[in-house]
Short mmCIF file of C-alpha atoms in Angstrom, two decimals:
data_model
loop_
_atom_site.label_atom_id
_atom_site.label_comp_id
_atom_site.label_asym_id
_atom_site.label_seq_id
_atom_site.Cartn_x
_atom_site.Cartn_y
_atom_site.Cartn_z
CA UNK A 1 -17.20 -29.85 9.99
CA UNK A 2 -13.39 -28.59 9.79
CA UNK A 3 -12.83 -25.14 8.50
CA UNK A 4 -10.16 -24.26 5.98
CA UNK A 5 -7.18 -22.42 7.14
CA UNK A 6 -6.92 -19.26 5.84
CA UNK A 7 -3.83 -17.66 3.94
CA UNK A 8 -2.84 -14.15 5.02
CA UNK A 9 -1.90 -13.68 1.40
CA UNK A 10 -4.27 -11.68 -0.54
CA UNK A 11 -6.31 -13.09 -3.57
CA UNK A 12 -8.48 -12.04 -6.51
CA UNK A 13 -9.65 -8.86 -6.33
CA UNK A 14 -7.99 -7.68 -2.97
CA UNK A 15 -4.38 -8.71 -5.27
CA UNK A 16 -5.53 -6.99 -7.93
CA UNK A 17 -6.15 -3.50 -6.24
CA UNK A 18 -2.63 -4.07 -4.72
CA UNK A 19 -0.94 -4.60 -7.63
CA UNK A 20 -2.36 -2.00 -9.64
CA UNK A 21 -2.20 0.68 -6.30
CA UNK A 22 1.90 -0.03 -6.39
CA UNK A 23 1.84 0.36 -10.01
CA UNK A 24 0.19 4.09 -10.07
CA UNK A 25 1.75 5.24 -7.01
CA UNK A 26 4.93 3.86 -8.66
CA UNK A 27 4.84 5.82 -11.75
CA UNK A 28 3.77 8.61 -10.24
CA UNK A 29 6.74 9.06 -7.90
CA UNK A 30 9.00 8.25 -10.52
CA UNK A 31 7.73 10.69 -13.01
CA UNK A 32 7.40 13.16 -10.59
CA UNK A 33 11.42 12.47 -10.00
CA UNK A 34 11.80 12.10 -13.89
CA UNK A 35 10.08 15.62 -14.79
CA UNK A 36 10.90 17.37 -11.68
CA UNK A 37 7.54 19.04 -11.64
CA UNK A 38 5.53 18.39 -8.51
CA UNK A 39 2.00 18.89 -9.98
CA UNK A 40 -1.05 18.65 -8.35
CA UNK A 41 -1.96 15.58 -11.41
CA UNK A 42 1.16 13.68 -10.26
CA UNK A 43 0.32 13.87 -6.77
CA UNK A 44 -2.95 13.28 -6.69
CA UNK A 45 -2.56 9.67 -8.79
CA UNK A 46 0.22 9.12 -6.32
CA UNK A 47 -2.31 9.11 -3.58
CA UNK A 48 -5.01 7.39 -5.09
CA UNK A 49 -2.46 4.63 -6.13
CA UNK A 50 -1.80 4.33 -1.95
CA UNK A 51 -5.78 4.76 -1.65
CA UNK A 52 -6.08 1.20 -4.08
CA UNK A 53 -3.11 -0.68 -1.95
CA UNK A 54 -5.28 0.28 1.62
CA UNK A 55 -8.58 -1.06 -0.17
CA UNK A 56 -6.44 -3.94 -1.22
CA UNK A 57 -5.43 -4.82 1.85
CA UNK A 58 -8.44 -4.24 3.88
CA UNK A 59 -10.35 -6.10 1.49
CA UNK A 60 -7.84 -9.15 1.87
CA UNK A 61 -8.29 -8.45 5.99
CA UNK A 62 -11.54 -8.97 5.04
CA UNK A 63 -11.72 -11.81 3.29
CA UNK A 64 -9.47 -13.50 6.11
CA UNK A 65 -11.89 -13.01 9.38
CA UNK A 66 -9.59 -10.05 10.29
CA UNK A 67 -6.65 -12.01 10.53
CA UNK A 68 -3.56 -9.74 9.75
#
C-alpha cells in the first residue's frame, strides 16, 4: 500500500477559514485607517479575523499529519 503525498497547501474548509480570516481582519484595519476611529467593534473583528486564519491553518496542519 503507497500513501499519497501530502500538499502543505491548505484545502476545503481549512482555505476557507483563511480566506475569509484575511478578508475581516482586512477590512477591519482598513476601516479603522479609513474612519480613524479605533473602536472596540473594529478591533475586536480585526482579531477574530486573525482568530479564523490560526484555525485555518491549524486545521490544514491538521489535515497534513503535522507537516508544516
Amino acid at each position: 500500500m503507497t500513501t499519497q503525498p501530502t500538499s502543505p497547501s491548505p484545502k476545503g474548509a481549512a482555505l476557507a477559514l483563511i480566506l475569509v480570516g484575511a478578508a475581516v481582519a482586512t477590512a477591519a484595519f482598513v476601516t479603522m485607517l479609513v474612519t480613524g476611529e479605533r473602536s472596540v467593534a473594529t478591533g475586536t473583528a480585526s482579531l477574530g479575523g486573525v482568530a479564523l486564519q490560526i484555525a485555518g491553518w491549524r486545521a490544514a496542519r491538521r489535515r497534513n499529519g503535522g507537516a508544516a
